[in-house]
Short mmCIF file of C-alpha atoms and ligand atoms in Angstrom, two decimals:
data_model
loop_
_atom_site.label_atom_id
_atom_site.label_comp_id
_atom_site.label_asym_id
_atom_site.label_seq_id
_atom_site.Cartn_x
_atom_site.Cartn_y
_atom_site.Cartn_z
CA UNK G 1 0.00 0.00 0.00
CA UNK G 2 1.35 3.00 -0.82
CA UNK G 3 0.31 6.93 -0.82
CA UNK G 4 1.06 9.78 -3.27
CA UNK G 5 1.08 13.14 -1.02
CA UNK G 6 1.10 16.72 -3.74
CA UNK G 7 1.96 19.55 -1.76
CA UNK G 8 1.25 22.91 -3.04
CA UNK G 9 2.91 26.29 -3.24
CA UNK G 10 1.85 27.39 0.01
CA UNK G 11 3.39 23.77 2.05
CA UNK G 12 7.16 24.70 0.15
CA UNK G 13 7.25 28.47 0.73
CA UNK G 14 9.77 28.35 2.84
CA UNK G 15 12.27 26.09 4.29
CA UNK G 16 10.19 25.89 8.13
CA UNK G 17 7.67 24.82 6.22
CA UNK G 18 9.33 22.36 4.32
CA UNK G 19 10.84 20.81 6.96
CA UNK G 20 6.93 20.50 8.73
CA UNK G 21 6.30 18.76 5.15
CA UNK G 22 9.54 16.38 5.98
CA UNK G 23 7.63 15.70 9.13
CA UNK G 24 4.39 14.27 7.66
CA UNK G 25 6.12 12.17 4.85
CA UNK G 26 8.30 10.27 7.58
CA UNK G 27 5.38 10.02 10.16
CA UNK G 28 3.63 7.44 7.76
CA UNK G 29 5.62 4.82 5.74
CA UNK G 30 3.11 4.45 2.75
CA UNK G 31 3.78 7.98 2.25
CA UNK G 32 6.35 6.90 -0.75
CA UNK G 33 5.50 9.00 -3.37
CA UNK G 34 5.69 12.87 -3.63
CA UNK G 35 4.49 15.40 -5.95
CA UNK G 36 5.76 19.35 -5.06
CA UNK G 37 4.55 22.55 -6.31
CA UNK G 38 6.83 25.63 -6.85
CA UNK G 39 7.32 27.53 -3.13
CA UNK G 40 4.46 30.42 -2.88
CA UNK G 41 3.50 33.30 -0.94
CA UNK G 42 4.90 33.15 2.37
CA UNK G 43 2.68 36.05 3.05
CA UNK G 44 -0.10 38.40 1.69
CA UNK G 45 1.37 40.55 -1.28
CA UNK G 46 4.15 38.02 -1.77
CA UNK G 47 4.92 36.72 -5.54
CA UNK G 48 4.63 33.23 -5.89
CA UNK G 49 7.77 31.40 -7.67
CA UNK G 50 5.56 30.74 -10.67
CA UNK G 51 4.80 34.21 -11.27
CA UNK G 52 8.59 35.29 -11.11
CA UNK G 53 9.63 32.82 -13.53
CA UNK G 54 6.49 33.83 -15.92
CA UNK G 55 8.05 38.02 -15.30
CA UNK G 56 11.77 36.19 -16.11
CA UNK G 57 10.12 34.87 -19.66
CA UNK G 58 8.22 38.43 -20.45
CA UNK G 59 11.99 39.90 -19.98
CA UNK G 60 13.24 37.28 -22.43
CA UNK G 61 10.58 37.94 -24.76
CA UNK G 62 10.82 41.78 -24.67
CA UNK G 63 14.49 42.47 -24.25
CA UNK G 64 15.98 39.21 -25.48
CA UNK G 65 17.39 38.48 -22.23
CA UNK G 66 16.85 37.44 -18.40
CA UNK G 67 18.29 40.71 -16.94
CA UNK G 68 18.26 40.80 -13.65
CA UNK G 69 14.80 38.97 -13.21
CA UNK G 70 15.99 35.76 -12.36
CA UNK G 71 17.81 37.23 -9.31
CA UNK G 72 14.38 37.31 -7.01
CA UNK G 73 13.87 33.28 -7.46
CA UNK G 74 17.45 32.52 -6.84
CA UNK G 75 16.99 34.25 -3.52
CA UNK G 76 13.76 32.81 -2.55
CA UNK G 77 15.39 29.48 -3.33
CA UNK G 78 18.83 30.15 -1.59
CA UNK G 79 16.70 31.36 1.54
CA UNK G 80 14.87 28.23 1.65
CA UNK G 81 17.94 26.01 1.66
CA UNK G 82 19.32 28.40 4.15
CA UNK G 83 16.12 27.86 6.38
CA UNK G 84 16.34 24.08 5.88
CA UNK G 85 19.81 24.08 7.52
CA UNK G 86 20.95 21.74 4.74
CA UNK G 87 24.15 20.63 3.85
CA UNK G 88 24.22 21.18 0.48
CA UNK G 89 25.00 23.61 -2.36
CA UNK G 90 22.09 24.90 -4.80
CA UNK G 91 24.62 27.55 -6.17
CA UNK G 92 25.53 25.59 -9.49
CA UNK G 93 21.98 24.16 -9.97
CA UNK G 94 20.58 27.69 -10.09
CA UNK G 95 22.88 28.77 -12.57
CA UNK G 96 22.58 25.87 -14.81
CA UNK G 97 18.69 26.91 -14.44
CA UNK G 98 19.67 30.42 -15.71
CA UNK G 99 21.50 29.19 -18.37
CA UNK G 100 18.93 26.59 -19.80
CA UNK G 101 15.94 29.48 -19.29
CA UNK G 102 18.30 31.59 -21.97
CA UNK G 103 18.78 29.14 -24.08
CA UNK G 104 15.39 27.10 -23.99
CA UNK G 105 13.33 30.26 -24.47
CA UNK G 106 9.97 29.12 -23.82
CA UNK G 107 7.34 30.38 -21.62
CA UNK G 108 6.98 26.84 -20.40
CA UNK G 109 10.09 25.38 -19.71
CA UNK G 110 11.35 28.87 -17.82
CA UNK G 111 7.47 28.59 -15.55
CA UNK G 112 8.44 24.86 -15.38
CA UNK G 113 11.88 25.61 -13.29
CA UNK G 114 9.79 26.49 -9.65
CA UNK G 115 8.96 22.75 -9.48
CA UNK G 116 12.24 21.31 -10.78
CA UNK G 117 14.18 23.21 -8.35
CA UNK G 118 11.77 23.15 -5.55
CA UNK G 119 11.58 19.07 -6.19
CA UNK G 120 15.45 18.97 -6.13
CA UNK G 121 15.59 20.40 -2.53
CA UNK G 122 12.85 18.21 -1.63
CA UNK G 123 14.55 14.99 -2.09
CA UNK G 124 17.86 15.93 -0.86
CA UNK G 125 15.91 16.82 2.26
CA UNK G 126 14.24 13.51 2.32
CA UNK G 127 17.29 11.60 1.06
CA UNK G 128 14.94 10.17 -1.92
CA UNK G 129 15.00 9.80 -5.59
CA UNK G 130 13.97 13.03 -7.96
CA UNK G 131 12.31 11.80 -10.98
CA UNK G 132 11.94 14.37 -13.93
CA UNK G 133 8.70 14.87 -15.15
CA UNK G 134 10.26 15.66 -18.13
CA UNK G 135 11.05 12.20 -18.42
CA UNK G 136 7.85 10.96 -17.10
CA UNK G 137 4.97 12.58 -18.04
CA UNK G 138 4.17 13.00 -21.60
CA UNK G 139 1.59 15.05 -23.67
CA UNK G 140 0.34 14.29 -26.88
CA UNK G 141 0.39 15.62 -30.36
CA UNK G 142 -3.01 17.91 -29.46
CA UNK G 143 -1.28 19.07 -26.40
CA UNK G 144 -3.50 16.38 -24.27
CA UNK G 145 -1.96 13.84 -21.29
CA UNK G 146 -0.68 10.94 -22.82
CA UNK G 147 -1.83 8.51 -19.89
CA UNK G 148 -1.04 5.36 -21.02
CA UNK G 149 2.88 6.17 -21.65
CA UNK G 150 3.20 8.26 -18.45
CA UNK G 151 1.90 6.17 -16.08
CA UNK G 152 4.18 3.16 -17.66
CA UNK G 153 7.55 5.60 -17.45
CA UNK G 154 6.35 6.41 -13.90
CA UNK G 155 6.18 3.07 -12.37
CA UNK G 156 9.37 1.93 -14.73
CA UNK G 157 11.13 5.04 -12.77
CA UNK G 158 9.93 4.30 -9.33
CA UNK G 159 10.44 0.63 -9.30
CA UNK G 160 12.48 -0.84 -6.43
CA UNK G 161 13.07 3.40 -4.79
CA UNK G 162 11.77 3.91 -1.45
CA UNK G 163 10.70 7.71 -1.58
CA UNK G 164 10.27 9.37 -4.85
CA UNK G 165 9.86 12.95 -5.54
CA UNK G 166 8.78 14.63 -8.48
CA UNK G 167 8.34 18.31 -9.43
CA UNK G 168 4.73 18.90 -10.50
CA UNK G 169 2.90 21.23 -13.30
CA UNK G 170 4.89 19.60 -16.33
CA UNK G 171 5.77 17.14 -18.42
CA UNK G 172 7.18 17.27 -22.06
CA UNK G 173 5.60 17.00 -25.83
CA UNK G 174 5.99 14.85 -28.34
CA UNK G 175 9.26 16.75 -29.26
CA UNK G 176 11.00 16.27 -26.01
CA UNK G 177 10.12 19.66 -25.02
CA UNK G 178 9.09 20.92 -21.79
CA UNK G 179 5.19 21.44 -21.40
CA UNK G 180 3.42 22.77 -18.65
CA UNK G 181 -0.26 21.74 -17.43
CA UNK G 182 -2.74 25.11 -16.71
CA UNK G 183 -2.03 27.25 -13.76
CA UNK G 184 -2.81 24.89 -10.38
CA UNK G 185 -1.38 21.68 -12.30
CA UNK G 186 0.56 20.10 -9.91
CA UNK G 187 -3.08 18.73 -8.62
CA UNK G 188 -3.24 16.49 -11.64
CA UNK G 189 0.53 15.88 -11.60
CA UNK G 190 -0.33 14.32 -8.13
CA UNK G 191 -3.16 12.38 -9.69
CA UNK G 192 -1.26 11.09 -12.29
CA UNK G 193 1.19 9.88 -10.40
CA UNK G 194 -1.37 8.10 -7.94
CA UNK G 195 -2.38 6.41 -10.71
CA UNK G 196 0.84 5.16 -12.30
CA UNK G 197 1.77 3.79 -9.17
CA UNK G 198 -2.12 2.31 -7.98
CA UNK G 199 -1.57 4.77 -4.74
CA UNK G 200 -4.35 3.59 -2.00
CA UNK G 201 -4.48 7.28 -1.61
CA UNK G 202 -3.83 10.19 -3.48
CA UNK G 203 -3.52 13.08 -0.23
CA UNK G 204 -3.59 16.24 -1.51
CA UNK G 205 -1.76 18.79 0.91
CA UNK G 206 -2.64 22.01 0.98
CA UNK G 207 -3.41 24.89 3.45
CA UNK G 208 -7.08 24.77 4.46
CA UNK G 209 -8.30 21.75 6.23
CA UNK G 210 -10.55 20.39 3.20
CA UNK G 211 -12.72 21.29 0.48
CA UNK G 212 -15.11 24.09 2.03
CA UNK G 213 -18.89 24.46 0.98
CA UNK G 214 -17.29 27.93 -0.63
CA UNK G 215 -14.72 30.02 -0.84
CA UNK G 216 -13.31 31.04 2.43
CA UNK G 217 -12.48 34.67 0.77
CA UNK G 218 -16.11 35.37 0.76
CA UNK G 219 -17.64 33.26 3.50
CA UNK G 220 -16.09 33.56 6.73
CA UNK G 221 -15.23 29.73 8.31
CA UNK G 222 -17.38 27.78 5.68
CA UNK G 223 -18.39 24.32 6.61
CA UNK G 224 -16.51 21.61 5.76
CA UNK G 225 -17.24 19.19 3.34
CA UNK G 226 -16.67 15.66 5.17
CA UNK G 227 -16.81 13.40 1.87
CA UNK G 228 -17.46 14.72 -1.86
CA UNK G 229 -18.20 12.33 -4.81
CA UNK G 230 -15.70 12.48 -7.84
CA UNK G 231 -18.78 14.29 -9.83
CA UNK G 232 -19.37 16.88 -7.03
CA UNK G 233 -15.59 17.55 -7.22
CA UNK G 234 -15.43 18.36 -10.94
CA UNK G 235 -18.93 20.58 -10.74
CA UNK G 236 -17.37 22.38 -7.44
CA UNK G 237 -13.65 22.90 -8.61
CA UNK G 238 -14.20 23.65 -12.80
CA UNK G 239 -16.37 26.55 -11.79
CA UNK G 240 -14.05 27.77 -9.61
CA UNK G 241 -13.59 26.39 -6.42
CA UNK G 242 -9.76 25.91 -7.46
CA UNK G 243 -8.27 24.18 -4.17
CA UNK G 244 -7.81 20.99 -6.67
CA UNK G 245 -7.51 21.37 -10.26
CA UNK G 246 -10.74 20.67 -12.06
CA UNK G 247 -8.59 17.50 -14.21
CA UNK G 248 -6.89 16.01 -11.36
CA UNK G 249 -9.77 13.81 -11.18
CA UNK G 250 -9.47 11.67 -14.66
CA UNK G 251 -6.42 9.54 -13.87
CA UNK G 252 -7.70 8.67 -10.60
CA UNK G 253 -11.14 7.93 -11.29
CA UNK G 254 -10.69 4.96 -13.91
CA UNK G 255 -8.67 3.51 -10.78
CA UNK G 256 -10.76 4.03 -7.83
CA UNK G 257 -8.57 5.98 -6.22
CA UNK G 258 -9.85 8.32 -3.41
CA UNK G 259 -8.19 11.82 -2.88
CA UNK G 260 -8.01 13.59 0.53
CA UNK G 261 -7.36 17.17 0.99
CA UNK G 262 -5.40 17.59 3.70
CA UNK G 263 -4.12 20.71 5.89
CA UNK G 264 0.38 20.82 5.95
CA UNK G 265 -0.34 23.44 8.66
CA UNK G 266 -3.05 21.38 10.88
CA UNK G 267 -1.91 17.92 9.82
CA UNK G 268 -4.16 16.08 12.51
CA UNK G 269 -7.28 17.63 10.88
CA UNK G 270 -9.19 15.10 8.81
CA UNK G 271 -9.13 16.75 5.60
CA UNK G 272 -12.24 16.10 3.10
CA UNK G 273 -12.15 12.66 1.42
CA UNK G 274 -12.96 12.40 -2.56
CA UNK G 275 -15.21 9.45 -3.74
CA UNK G 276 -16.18 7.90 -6.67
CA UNK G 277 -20.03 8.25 -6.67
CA UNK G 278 -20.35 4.27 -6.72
CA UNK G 279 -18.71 4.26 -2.81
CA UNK G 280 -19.66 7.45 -1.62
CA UNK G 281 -22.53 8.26 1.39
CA UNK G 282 -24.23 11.06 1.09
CA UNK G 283 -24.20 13.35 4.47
CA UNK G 284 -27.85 14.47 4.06
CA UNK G 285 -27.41 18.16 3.06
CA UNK G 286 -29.25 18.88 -0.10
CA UNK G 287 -26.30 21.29 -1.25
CA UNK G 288 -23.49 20.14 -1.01
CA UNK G 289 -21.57 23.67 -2.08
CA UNK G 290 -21.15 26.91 -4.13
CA UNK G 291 -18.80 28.08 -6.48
CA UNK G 292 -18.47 30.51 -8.92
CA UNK G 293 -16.58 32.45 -11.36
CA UNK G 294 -16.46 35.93 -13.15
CA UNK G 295 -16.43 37.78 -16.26
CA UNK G 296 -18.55 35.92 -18.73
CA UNK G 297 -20.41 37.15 -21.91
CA UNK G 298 -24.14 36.34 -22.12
CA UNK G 299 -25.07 36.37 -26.39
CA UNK G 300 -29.14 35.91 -26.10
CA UNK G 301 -30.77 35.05 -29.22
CA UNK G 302 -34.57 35.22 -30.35
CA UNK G 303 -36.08 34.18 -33.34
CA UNK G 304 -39.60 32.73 -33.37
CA UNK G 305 -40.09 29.35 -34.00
CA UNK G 306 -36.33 28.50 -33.95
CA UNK G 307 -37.37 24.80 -32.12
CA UNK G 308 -38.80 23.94 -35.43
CA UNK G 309 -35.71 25.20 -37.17
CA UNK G 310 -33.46 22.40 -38.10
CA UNK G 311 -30.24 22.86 -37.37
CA UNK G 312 -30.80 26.25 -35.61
CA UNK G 313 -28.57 25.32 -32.37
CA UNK G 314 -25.59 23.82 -34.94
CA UNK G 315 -25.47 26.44 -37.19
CA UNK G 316 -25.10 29.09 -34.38
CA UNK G 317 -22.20 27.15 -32.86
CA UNK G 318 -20.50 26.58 -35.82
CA UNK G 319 -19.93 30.38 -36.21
CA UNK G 320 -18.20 30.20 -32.60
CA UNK G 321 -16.55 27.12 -33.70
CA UNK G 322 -14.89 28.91 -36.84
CA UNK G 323 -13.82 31.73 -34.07
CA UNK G 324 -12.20 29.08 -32.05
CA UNK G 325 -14.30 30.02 -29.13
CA UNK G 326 -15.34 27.50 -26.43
CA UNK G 327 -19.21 28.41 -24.83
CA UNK G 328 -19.76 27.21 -21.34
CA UNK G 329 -23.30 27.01 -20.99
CA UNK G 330 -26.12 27.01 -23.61
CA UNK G 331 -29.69 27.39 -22.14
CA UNK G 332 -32.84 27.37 -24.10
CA UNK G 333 -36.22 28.01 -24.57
CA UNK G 334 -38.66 27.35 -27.06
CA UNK G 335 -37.97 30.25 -28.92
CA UNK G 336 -34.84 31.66 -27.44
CA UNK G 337 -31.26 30.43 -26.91
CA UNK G 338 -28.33 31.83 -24.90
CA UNK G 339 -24.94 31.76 -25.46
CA UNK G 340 -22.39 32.08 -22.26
CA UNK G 341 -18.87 32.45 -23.05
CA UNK G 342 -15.83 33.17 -20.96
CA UNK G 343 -15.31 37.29 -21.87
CA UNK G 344 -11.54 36.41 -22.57
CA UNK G 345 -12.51 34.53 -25.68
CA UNK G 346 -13.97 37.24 -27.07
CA UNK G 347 -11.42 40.40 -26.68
CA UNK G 348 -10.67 42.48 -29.66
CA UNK G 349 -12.71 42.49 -32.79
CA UNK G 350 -13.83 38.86 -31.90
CA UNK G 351 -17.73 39.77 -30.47
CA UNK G 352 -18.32 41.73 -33.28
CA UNK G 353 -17.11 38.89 -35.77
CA UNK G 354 -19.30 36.40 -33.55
CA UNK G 355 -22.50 38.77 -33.72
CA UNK G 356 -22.27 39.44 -37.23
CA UNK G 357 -21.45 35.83 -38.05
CA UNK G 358 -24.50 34.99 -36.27
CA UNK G 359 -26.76 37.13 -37.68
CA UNK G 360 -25.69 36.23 -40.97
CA UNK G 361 -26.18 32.41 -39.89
CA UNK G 362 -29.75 32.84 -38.57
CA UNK G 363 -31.22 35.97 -38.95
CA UNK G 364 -32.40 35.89 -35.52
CA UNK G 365 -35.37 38.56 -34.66
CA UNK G 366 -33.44 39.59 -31.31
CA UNK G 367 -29.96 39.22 -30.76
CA UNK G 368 -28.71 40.84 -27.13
CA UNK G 369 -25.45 40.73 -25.64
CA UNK G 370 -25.17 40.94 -21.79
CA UNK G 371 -21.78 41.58 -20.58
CA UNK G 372 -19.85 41.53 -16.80
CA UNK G 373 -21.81 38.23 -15.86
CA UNK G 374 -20.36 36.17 -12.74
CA UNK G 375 -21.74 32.29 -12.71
CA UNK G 376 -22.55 30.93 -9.66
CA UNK G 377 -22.90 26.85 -9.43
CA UNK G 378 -24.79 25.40 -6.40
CA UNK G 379 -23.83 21.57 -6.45
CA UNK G 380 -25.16 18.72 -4.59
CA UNK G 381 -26.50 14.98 -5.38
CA UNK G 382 -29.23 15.94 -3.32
CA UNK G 383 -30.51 18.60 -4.97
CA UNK G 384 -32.34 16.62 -7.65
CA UNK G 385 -34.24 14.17 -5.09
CA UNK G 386 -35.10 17.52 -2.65
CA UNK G 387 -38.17 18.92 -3.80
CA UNK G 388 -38.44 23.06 -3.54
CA UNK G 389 -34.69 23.53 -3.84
CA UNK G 390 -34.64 25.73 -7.01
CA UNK G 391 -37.19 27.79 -5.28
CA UNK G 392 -35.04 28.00 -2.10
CA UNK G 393 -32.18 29.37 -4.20
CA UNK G 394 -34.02 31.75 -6.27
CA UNK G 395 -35.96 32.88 -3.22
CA UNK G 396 -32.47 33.65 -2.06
CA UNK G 397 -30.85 35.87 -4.60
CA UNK G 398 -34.04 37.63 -4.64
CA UNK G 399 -34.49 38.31 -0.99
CA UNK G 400 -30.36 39.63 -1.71
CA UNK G 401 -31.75 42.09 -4.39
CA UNK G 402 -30.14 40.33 -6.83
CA UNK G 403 -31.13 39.98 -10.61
CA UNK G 404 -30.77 36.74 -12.37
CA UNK G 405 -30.01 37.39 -15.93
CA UNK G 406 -29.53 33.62 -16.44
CA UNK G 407 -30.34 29.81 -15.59
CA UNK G 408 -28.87 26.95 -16.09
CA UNK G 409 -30.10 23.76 -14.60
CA UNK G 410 -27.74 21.26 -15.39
CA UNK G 411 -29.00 17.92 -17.31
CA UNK G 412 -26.05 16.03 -14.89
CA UNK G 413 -29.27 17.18 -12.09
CA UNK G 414 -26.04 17.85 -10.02
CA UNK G 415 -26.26 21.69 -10.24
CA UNK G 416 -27.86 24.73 -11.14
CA UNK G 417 -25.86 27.54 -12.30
CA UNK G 418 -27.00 31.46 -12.30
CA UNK G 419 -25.72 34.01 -13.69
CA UNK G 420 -25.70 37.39 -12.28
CA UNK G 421 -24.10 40.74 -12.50
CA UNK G 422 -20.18 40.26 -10.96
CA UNK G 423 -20.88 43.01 -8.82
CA UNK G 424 -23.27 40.85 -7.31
CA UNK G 425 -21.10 37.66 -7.45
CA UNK G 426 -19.40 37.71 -3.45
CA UNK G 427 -23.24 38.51 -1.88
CA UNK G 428 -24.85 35.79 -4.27
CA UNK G 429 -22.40 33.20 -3.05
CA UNK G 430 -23.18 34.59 0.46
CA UNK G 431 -26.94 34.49 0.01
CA UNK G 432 -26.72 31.13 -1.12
CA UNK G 433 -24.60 29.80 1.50
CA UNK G 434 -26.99 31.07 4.23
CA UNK G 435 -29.58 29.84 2.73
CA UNK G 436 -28.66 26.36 2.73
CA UNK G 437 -26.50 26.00 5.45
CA UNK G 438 -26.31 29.09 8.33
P1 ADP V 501 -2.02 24.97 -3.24
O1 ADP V 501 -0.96 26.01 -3.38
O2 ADP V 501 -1.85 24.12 -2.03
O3 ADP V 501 -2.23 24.18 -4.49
P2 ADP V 501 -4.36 26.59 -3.81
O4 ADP V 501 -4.13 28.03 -3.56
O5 ADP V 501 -4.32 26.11 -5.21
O6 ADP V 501 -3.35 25.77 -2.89
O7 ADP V 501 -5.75 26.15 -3.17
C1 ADP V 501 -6.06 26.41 -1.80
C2 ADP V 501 -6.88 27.68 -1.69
O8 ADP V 501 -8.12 27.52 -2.37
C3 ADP V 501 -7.30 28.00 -0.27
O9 ADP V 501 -6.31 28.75 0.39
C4 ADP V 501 -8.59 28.80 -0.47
O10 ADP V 501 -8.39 30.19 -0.33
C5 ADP V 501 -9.01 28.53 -1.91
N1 ADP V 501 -10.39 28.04 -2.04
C6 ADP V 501 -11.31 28.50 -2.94
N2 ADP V 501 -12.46 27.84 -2.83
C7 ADP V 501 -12.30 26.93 -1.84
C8 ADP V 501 -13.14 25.94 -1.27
N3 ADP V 501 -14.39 25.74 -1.67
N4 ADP V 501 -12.63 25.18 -0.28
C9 ADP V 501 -11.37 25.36 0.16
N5 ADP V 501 -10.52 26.27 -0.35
C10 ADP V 501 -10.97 27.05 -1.34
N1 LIG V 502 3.16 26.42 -9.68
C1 LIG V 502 2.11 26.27 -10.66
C2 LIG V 502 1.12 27.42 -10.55
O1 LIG V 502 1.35 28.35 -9.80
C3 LIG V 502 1.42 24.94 -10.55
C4 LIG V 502 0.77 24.62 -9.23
O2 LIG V 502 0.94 25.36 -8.26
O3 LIG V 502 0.07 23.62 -9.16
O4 LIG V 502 0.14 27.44 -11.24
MG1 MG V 503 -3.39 24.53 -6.21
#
């Protein structure tokens, strides 16, 4: 039996806390396998690693050099070894960094460098084995995880080592280049690793004590969520509720493979455990949380009898399709159909292109775009089953004062998803939340 244990920015920011991290890992012995993000803030109004190494590749693509940017994440990392009292020398590593960021010069292989260097310290600390994820985890031609091949070069790599560490966020393409996962992917890092190596736990270490029923920056102290099915997970975290990566739960799923989220700062606390639907026990609350994310474009389109209009839906999408532009939600009426889109697809001249494209399409009697729209998901498996509970949340955003300028129930029956105004977004989530569980 073995555990993989991903610890985030916040559990390496410095070397104290790294050395509370050493702790945990040698208090269990099926604690084998260990995935590390690159340090973050050790305080409000700090810069996470990640973002200095994303400022080092902006220099490199403005002035055609580093500069003195690099100089801030060779001190963070020289501090930390400093901190950890350890006897050994990161001096030549962090100038062999330097030198491959100049001469790689790509966004992802200089972002990349936080975890490599951060998982080097880690398992001279530990006195374990640091796997590459360069030579680990691969991506495929369309830029997707190649799962098959990784999790085969992962358990080739690990076999026979006691403690294995490996930097998290990347991997490399089919060209032997370094690739990066989106922001927050050391998460599926973590998964995949859990899965290469059939983990009987993948513990994901972070610094609250579990997935809360919403985000702590708006809600004082949520609740807790005790245990959260897979599906919950992916509803909760892909609109927003980022304290695991909305992907990390593919690998592990196939495999059965529960997740906890665990606290490096309150290590004793039990965390929130992660399900597949087939094993998990629902606690009883209808809702089971809230998340939510800004900035969206609403396109609403009218035309009458558009249901009997074959085609009507496809032709629509196929002008966004031609745009390259992914739509989140698309809910309908008889006669009506909205479009919601994230507003960063559509900077530039690119609304104007979609509007015109779809008028041209449909010739639609009423075409409307709503702008600054926040989406707000309320997940739970028992909301479906719990008769009233759409009522109970619109009741809520009303009795908040709040206009609904869109509804989405999802067909999963998991979630319903609103969309209001995102100056309205922090009191919707906090109407919500009071509603269904103050
Ligand atoms: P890490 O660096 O460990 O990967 P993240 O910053 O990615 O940590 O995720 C943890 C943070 O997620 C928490 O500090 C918290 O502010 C935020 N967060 C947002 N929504 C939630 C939620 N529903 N439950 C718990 N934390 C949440
Ligand atoms: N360090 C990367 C980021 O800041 C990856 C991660 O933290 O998971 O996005
Ligand atoms: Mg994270």
């Amino acid at each position: 039996m073995a555990k993989v244990c991903k610890f985030g920015g916040t559990s390496m920011a410095d070397g104290n806390i790294i050395n509370a991290v050493k702790k945990i890992i040698e208090s269990d012995k099926e604690r084998r396998f260990v995935v590390v993000s690159a340090p973050g803030k050790r305080y409000s109004g700090d810069t996470k690693v990640t973002d200095l190494l994303y400022a080092c590749y902006s220099a490199i693509e403005k002035t055609g050099e580093l500069g003195e940017t690099f100089e801030p994440v060779k001190a963070r990392f020289r501090s930390i070894v400093k901190e950890l009292n350890a006897n050994f020398d990161i001096e030549q590593t962090l100038s062999e960094t330097q030198k491959l960021i100049e001469k790689e010069r790509s966004a992802d292989f200089t972002a990349s460098r936080g975890e490599y260097l951060c998982a080097v310290i880690v398992a001279k600390v530990l006195g374990a084995k640091f796997i590459d994820a360069r030579d680990v985890i691969f991506f495929t031609e369309s830029g997707a995880l190649d799962g098959d091949r990784s999790y085969k070069a992962i358990a080739e790599a690990c076999r026979g080592e006691k403690i294995c560490v490996f930097p998290g966020f990347y991997g490399s393409d089919t060209n032997g280049r370094v690739k990066t996962f989106s922001r927050g992917g050391s998460d599926i890092t973590g998964a995949v690793v859990a899965r290469a190596v059939n983990a009987s736990l993948y513990e994901n270490w972070t610094d609250v004590s579990g997935f809360l029923a919403c985000d702590p920056r708006i809600v004082d102290s949520p609740k807790r969520i005790k245990s959260i099915s897979y599906k919950e997970l992916r509803e909760l975290s892909y609109m927003g509720a980022n304290v695991l990566h909305s992907e990390s739960i593919f690998p592990v799923r196939k495999a059965n493979i529960p997740i906890r989220i665990k606290n490096t700062f309150r290590p004793d606390d039990e965390g929130t455990e992660i399900l597949p639907s087939s094993r998990y026990k629902p606690s009883g609350d209808i809702v089971t949380g809230v998340a939510g994310k800004k900035n969206f474009t609403v396109i609403y389109i009218e035309k009458s009898l558009m249901n009997s209009e074959v085609g009507f839906i496809a032709k629509v999408l196929a002008v966004l399709a031609e745009e390259n532009i992914p739509v989140e939600h698309i809910p309908s009426g008889i006669d009506t159909m909205s479009l919601v889109i994230e507003s960063g697809y559509l900077g530039g001249s690119k609304l104007g292109r979609v509007i015109d494209g779809i008028q041209n399409a449909v010739d639609p009697d009423v075409i409307r775009v709503i702008e600054n729209i926040a989406l707000v998901a309320t997940v739970g498996h028992g909301m479906s089953s719990s008769v009233g509970t759409s009522a109970r949340l619109f009741n809520a955003i009303a009795a908040a004062d709040i206009n609904i300028a869109m509804i989405d129930q999802g067909s999963s029956e998991l979630n319903i998803v609103v969309g209001v105004r995102n100056e309205d977004y922090e009191r919707c989530i906090k109407a919500i939340y009071a509603e269904f569980f103050s």
